[in-house]
Short mmCIF file of C-alpha atoms in Angstrom, two decimals:
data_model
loop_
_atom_site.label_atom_id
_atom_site.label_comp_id
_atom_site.label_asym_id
_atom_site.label_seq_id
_atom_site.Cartn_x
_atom_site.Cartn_y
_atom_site.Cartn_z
CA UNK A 1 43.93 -12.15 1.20
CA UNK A 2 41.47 -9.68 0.60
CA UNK A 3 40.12 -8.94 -2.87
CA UNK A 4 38.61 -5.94 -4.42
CA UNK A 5 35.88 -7.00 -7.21
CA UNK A 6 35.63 -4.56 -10.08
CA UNK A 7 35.03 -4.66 -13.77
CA UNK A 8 37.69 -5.37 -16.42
CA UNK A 9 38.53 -1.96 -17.82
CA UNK A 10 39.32 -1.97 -21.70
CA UNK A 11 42.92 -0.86 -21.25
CA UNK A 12 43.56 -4.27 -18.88
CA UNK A 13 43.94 -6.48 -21.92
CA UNK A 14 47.41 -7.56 -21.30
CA UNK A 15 46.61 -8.72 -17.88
CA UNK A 16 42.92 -10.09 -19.02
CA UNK A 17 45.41 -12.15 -21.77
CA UNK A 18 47.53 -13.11 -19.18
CA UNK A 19 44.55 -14.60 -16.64
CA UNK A 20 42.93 -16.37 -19.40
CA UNK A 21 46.31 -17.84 -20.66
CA UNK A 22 46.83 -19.00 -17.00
CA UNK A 23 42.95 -20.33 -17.14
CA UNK A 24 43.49 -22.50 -19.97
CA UNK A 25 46.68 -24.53 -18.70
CA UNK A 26 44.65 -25.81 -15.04
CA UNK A 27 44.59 -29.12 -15.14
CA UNK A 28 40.61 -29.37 -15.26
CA UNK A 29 40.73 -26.65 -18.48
CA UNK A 30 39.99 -29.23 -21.05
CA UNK A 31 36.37 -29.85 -19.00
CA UNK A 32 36.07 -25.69 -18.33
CA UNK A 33 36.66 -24.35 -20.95
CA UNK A 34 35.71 -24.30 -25.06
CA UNK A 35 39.08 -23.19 -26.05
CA UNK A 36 42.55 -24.54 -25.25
CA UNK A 37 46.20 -22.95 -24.47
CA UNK A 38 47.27 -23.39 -27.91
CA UNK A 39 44.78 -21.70 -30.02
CA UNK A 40 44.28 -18.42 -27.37
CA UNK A 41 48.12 -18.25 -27.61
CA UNK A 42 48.40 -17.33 -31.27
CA UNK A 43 45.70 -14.72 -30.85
CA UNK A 44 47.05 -11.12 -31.91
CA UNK A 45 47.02 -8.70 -29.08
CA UNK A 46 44.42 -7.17 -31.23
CA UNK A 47 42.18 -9.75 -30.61
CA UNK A 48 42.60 -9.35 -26.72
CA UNK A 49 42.33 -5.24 -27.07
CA UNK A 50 38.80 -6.22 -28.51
CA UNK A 51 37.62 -8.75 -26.45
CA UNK A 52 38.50 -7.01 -23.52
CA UNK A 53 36.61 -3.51 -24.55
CA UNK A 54 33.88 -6.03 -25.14
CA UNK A 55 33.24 -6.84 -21.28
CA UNK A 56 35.24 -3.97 -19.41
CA UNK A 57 33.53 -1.52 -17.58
CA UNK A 58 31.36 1.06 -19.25
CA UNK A 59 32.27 -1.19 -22.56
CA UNK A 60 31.15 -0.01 -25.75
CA UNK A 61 29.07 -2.95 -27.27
CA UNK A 62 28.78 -3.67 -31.24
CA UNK A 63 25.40 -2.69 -33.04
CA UNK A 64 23.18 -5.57 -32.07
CA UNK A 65 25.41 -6.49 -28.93
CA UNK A 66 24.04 -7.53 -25.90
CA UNK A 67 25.71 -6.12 -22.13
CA UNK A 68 28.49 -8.17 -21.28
CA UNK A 69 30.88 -7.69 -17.72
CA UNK A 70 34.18 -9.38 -16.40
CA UNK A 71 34.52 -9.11 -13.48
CA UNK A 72 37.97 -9.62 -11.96
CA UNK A 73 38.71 -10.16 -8.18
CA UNK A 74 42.43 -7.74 -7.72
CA UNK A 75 44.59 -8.49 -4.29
CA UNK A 76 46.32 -5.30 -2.99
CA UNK A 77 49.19 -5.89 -4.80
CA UNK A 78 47.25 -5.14 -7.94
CA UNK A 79 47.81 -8.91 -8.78
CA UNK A 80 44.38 -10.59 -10.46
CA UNK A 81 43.13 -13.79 -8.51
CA UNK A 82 40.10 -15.23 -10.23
CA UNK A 83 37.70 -13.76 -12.90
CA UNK A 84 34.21 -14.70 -14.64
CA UNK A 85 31.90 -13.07 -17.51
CA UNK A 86 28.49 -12.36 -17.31
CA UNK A 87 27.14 -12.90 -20.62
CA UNK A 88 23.33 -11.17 -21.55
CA UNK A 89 21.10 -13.63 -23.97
CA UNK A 90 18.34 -11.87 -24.87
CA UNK A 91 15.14 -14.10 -25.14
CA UNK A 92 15.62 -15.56 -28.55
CA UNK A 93 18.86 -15.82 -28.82
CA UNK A 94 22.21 -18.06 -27.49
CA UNK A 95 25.81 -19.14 -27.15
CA UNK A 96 27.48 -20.42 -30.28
CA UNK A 97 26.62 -24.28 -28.54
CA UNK A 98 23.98 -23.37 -25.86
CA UNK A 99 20.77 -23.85 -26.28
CA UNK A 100 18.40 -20.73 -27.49
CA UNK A 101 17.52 -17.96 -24.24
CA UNK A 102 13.55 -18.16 -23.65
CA UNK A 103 13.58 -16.21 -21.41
CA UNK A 104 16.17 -13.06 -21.22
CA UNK A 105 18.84 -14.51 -19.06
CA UNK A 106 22.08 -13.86 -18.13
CA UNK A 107 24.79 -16.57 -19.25
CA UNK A 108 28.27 -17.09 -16.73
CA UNK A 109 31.33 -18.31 -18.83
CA UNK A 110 34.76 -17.98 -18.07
CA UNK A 111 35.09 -18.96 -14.53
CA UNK A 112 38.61 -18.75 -13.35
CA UNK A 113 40.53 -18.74 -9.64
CA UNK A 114 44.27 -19.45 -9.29
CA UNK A 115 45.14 -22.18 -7.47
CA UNK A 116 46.60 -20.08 -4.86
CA UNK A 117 43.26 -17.66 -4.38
CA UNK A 118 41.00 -20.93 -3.98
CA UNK A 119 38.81 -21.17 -1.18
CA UNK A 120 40.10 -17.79 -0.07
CA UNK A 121 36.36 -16.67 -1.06
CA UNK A 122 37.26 -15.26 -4.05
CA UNK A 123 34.83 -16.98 -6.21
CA UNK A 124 31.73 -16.27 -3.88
CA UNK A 125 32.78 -12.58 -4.13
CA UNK A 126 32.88 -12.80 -8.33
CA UNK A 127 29.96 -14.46 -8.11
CA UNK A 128 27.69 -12.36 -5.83
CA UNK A 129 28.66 -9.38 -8.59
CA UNK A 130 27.99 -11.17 -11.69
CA UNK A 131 24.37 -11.90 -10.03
CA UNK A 132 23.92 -8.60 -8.46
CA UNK A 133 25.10 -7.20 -11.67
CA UNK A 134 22.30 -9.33 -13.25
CA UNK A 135 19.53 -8.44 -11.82
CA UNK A 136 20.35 -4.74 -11.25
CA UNK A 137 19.60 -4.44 -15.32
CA UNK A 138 16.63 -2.85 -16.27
CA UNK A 139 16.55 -3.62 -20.22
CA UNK A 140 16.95 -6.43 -20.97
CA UNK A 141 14.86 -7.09 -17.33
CA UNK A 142 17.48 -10.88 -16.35
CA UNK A 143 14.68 -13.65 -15.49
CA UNK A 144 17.50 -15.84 -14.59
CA UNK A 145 21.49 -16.43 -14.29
CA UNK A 146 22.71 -19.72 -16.47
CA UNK A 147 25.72 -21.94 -16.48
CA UNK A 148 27.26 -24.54 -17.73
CA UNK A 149 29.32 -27.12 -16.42
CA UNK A 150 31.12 -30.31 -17.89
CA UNK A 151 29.37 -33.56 -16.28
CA UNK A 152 32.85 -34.73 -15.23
CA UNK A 153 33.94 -31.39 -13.53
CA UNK A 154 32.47 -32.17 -10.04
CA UNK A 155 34.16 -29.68 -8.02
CA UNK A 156 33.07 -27.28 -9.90
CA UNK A 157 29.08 -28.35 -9.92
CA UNK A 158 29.69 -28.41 -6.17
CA UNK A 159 30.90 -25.34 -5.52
CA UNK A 160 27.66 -23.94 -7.85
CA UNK A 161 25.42 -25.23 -6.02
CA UNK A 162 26.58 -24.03 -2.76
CA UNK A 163 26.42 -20.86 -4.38
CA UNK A 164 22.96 -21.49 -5.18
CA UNK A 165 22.48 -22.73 -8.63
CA UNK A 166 20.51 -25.76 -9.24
CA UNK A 167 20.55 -28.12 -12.10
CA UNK A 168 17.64 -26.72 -14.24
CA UNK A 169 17.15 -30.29 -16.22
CA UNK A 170 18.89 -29.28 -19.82
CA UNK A 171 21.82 -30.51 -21.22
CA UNK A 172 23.80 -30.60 -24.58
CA UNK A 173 27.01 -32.41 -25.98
CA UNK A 174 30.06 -31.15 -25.58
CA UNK A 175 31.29 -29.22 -28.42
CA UNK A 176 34.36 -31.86 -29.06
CA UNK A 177 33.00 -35.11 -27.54
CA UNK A 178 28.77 -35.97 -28.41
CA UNK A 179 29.42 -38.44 -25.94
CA UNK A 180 29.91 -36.44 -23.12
CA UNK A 181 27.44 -33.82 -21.74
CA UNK A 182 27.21 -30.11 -20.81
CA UNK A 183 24.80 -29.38 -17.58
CA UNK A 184 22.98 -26.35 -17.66
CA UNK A 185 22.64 -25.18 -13.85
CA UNK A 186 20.20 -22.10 -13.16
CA UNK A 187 19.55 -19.46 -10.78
CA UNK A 188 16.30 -18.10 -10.91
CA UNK A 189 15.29 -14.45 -10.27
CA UNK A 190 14.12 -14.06 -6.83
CA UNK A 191 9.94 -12.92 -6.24
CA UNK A 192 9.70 -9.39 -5.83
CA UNK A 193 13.22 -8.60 -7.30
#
């Protein structure tokens, strides 16, 4: 199936609300992602009005915000097969567990693709636009594209390095388990770019 790739606009919410919902009860959510089905659930729609203005398409950011884009892959039927975020981090500053930006950077979170869009090429597609999107910034100029991934989650470390991120050496705790560990993975901004 082919998929158009587009930003999330701000009046999406309901289906935004809906992907993430669907994101959070995979199977392999509890190693994706920080937040689980039953908390994101009991959010008012108000809460998914404003997180989706946050990242939609010519988004409006907050006094001190940093740019932030969703991009969403949509089949013909106007159905919504896989999305990701693209994150800016400033040089100096972070994710609420990530380690501090030294350089400004560009941070991926969110990665979603139903199980019925997988290995349709869906994810290449988001993630050619989140980097593209990257490095077409001027201010903050993105040094490099981050991720990361739960040690256990090997599919999905596989399929970022195919796409060309590398482990960059970093890694923290998970947020709910100091035993188990976060890998940062890294593409760098390509010479002359």
């Amino acid at each position: 199936m082919d998929y158009v790739i587009r930003a999330v606009q701000s009046d999406e919410w309901v289906k935004a609300r809906e992907l993430r919902l669907a994101a959070l009860q995979d199977p392999v959510a509890p190693l994706a992602f920080l937040e689980t089905y039953e908390n994101a659930i009991e959010k008012p729609d108000a809460f998914w009005q404003e997180r989706t203005a946050r990242v939609a398409a010519g988004g409006v950011q907050a006094a001190g915000e940093s740019p932030a884009c969703q991009f969403i892959g949509e089949a013909p039927d106007g159905t919504w097969g896989g999305s990701l975020t693209v994150l800016v981090e400033p040089a100096g500053t972070g994710l609420s567990f990530a380690a501090e930006a030294k350089v400004d950077q560009a941070h991926v979170v969110g990665v979603y693709v139903r199980p019925d869009a997988r290995g349709s090429g869906l994810a290449d597609a988001l993630f050619r636009a989140a980097i593209e999107w990257s490095w077409a910034l001027s201010k903050p100029k993105i040094e490099r594209v981050r991720l990361y991934v739960h040690e256990h989650n090997t599919r999905a470390a596989a399929f970022y390095r195919r796409v060309g991120f590398v482990a960059s050496g970093e890694a923290l705790p998970t947020p709910d388990d100091a035993m188990a560990r976060e890998l940062e993975y890294e593409i760098r901004r390509p010479p002359g770019l």
